[in-house]
CSV table of C-alpha atoms in Angstrom, one decimal:
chain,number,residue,atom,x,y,z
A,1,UNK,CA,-63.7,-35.2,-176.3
A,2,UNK,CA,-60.9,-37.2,-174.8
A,3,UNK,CA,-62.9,-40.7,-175.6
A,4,UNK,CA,-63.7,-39.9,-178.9
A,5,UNK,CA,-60.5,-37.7,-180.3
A,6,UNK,CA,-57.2,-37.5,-177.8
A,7,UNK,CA,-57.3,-40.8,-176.5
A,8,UNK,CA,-56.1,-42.5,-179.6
A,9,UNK,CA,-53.8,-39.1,-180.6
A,10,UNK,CA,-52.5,-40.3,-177.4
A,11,UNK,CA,-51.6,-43.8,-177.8
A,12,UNK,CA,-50.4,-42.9,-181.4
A,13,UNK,CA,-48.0,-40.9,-180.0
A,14,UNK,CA,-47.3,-43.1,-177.2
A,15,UNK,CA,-46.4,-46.2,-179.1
A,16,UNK,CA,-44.5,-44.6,-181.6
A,17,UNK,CA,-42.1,-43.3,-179.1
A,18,UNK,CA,-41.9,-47.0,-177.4
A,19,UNK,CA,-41.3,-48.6,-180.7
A,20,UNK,CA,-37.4,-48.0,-181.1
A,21,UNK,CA,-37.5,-49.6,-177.5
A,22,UNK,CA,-40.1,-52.7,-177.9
A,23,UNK,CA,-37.5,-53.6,-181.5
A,24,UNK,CA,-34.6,-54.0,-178.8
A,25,UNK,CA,-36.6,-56.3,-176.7
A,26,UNK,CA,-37.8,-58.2,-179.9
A,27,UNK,CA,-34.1,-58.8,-181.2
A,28,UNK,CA,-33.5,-60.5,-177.7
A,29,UNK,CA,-37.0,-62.4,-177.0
A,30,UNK,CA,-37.5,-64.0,-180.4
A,31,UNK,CA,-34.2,-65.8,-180.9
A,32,UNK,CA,-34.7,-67.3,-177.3
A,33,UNK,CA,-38.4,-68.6,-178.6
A,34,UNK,CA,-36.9,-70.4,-181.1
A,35,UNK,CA,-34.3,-71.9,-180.2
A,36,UNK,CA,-36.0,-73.1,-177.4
A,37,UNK,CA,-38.6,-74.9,-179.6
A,38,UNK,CA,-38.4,-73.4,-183.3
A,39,UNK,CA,-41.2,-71.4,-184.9
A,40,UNK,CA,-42.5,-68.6,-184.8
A,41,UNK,CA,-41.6,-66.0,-182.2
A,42,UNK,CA,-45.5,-64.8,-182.5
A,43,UNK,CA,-48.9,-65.9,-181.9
A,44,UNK,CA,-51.6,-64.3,-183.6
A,45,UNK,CA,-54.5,-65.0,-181.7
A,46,UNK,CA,-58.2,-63.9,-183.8
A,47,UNK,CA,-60.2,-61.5,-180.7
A,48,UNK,CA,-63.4,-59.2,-181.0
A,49,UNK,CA,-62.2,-55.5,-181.3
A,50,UNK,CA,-64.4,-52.3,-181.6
A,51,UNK,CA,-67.9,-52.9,-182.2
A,52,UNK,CA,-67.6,-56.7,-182.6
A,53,UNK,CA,-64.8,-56.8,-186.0
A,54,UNK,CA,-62.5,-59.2,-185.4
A,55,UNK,CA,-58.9,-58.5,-185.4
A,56,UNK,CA,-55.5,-60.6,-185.1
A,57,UNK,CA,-54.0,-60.0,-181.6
A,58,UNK,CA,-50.3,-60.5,-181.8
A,59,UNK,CA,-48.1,-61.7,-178.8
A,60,UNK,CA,-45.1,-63.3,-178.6
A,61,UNK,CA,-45.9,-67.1,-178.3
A,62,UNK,CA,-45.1,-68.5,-175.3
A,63,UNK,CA,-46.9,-71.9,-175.3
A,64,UNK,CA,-44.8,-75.1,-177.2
A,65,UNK,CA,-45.7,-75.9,-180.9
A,66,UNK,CA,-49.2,-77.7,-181.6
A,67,UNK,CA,-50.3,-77.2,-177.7
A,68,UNK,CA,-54.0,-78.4,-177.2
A,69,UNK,CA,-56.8,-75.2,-176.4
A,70,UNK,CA,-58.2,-75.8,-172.5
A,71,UNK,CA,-60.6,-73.1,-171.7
A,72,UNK,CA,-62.1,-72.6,-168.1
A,73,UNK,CA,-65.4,-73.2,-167.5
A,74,UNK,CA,-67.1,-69.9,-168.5
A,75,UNK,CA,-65.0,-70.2,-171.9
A,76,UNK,CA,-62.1,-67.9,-170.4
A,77,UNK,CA,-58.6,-68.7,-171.4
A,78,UNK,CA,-57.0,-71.1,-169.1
A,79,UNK,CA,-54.4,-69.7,-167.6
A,80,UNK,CA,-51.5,-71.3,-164.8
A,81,UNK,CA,-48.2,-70.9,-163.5
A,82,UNK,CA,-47.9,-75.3,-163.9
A,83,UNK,CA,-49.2,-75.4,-167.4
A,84,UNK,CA,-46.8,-78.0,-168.9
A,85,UNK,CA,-47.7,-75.8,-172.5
A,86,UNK,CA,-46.1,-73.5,-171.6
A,87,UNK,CA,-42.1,-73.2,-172.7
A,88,UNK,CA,-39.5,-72.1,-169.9
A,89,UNK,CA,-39.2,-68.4,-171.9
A,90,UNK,CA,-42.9,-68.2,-172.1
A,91,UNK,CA,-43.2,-69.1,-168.3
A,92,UNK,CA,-41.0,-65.6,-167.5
A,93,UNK,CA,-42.4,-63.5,-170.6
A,94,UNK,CA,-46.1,-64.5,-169.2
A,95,UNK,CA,-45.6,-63.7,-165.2
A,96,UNK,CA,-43.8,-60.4,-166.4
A,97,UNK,CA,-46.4,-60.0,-169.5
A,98,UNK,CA,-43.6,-59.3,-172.0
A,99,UNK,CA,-45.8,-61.9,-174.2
A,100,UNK,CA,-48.4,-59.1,-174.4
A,101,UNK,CA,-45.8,-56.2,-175.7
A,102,UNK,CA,-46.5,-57.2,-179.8
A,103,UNK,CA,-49.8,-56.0,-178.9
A,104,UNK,CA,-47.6,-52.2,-179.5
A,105,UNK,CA,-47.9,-53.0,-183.2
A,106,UNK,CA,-52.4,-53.2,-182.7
A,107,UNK,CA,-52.2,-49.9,-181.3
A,108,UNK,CA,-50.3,-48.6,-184.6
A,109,UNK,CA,-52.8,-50.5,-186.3
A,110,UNK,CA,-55.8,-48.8,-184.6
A,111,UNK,CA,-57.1,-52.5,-183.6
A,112,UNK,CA,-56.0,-51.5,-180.4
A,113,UNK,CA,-55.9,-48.9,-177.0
A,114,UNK,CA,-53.3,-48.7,-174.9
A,115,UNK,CA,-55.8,-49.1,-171.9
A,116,UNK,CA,-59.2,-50.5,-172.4
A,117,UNK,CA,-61.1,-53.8,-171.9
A,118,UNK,CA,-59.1,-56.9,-172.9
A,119,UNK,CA,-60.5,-58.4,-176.1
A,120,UNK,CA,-62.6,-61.8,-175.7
A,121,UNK,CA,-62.2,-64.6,-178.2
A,122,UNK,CA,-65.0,-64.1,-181.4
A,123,UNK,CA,-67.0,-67.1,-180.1
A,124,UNK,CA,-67.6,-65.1,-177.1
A,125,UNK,CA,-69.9,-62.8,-179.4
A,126,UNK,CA,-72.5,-65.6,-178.6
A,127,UNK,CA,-72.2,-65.7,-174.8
A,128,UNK,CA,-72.7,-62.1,-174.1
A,129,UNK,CA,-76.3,-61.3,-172.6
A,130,UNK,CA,-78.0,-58.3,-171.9
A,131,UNK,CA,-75.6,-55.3,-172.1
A,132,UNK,CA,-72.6,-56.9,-172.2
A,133,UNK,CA,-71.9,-56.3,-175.5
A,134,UNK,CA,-71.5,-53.0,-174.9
A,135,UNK,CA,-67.6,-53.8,-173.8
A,136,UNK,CA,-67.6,-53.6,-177.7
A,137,UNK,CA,-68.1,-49.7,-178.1
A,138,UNK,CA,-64.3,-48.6,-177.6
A,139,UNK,CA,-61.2,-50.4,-178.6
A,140,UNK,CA,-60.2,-53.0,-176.7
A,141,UNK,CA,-57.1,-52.3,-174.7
A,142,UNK,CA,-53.1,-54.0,-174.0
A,143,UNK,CA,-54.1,-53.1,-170.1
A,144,UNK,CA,-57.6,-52.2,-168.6
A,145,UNK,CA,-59.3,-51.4,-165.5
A,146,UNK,CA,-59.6,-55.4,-164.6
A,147,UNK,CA,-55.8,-55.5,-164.9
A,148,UNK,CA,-54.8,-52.9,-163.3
A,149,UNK,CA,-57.3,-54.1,-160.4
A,150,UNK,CA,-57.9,-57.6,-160.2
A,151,UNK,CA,-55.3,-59.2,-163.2
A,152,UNK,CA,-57.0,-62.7,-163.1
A,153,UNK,CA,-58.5,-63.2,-160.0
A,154,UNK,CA,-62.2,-62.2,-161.3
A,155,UNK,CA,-64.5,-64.8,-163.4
A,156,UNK,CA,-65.4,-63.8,-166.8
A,157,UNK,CA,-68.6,-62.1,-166.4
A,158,UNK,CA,-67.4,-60.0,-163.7
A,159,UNK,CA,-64.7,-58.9,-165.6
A,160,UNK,CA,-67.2,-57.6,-168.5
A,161,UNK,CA,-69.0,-55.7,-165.3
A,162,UNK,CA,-66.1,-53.8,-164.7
A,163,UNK,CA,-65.0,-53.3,-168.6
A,164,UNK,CA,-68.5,-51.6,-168.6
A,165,UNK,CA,-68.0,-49.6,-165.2
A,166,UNK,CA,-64.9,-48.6,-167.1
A,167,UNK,CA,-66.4,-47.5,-170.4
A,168,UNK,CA,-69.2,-45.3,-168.6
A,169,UNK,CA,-66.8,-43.5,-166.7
A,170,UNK,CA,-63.7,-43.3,-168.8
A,171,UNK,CA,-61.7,-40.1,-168.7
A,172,UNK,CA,-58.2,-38.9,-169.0
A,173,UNK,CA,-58.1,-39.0,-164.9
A,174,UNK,CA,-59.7,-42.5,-165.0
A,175,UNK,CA,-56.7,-43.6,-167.9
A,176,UNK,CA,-54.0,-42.2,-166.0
A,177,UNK,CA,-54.9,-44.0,-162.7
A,178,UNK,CA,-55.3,-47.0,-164.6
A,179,UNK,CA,-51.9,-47.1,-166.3
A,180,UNK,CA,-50.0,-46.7,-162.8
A,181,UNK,CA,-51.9,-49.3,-160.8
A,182,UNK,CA,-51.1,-51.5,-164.0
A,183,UNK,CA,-47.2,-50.5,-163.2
A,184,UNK,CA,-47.8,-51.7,-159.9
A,185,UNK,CA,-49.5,-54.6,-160.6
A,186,UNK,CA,-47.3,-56.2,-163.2
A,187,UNK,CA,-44.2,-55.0,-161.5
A,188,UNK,CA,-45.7,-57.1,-158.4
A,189,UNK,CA,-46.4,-59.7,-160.5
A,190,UNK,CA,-49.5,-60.6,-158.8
A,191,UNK,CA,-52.5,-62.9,-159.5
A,192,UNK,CA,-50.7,-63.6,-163.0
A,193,UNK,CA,-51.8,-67.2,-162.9
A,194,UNK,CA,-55.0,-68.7,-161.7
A,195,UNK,CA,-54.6,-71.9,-160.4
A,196,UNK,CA,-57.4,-73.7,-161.6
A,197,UNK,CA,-57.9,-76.7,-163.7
A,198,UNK,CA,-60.8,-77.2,-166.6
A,199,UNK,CA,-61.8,-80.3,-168.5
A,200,UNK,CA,-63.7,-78.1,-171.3
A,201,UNK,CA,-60.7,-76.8,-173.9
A,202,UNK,CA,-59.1,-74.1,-173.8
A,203,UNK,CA,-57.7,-71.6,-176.2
């Protein structure tokens, strides 16, 4: 019941409530994105939601204008504290995951959860093997288990292990333990960046 029905009454209700809130944060965070290097506050980045549609991810953009796509070696998003993409705002909104708050408006949408696995890129359709795809039978989610847990210490594939440990034992007490190790973990600021460099692209 709560997996199929409340959970998403839940985050409805939930981001609705936060949206006066994450409006504030917008009219301060977006002038500082451009005038530290014009455009767009946003980057709409194309991930696999619910059962493999793909969706536009919105977060505010936190790399310079034109920056090249580096990808680890297992096709993960490279990810590190001395990227030279990355701008001097998007540095902070990234180590305290304020880049990830647009993500409020894919919850509204339904493209979202508030907790769940965190969306792969749509190539990554192709480099899922055996049951792996099954990460793809609930919405994909702002925070998750790996998150809350392990941020970005884990490689890619154990990552989808745990999105499916997640799935087969999601409840309302699994959610709620979830969203306050996330406090904890974000708040800490820990294992944000992984220090590791790639020479495949990156995204």
């Amino acid at each position: 019941m709560y997996k199929r029905y409340f959970k998403r009454l839940l985050d409805l209700v939930l981001a609705l409530l936060v949206l006066p809130f994450w409006l504030l944060m917008l009219a301060v965070i977006a002038p500082i994105i451009y005038i530290q290097d014009k455009g767009t506050p946003f980057y709409n980045a194309p991930r696999l939601g619910k059962d493999g549609k793909v969706f536009k991810m919105y977060k505010f953009r936190s790399m310079k204008l034109n920056a090249p796509d580096l990808r680890n070696e297992d096709g993960s998003t490279f990810n590190s504290e001395n990227d030279p993409r990355l701008t001097s705002i998007g540095k902070f909104i990234r180590k305290t995951s304020l880049d990830e708050t647009p993500q409020l408006l894919n919850i509204i949408k339904g493209d979202m959860s508030i907790l769940g696995p965190r969306p792969d890129l749509p190539d990554h359709m192709n480099l899922y093997e055996g049951n792996e795809v099954r990460k793809l039978e609930v919405r994909p989610g702002v925070s998750g288990y790996n998150q809350a847990y392990f941020r970005n210490t884990v490689p890619w594939k154990d990552r989808i292990k745990n999105d499916i440990y997640y799935i087969d034992n999601l409840t309302f007490l699994m959610d709620i333990k979830v969203f306050f190790k996330t406090a904890i973990s974000v708040l800490g600021q820990k294992d944000v960046f992984v220090e590791k460099t790639s020479n495949s692209k990156e995204s």
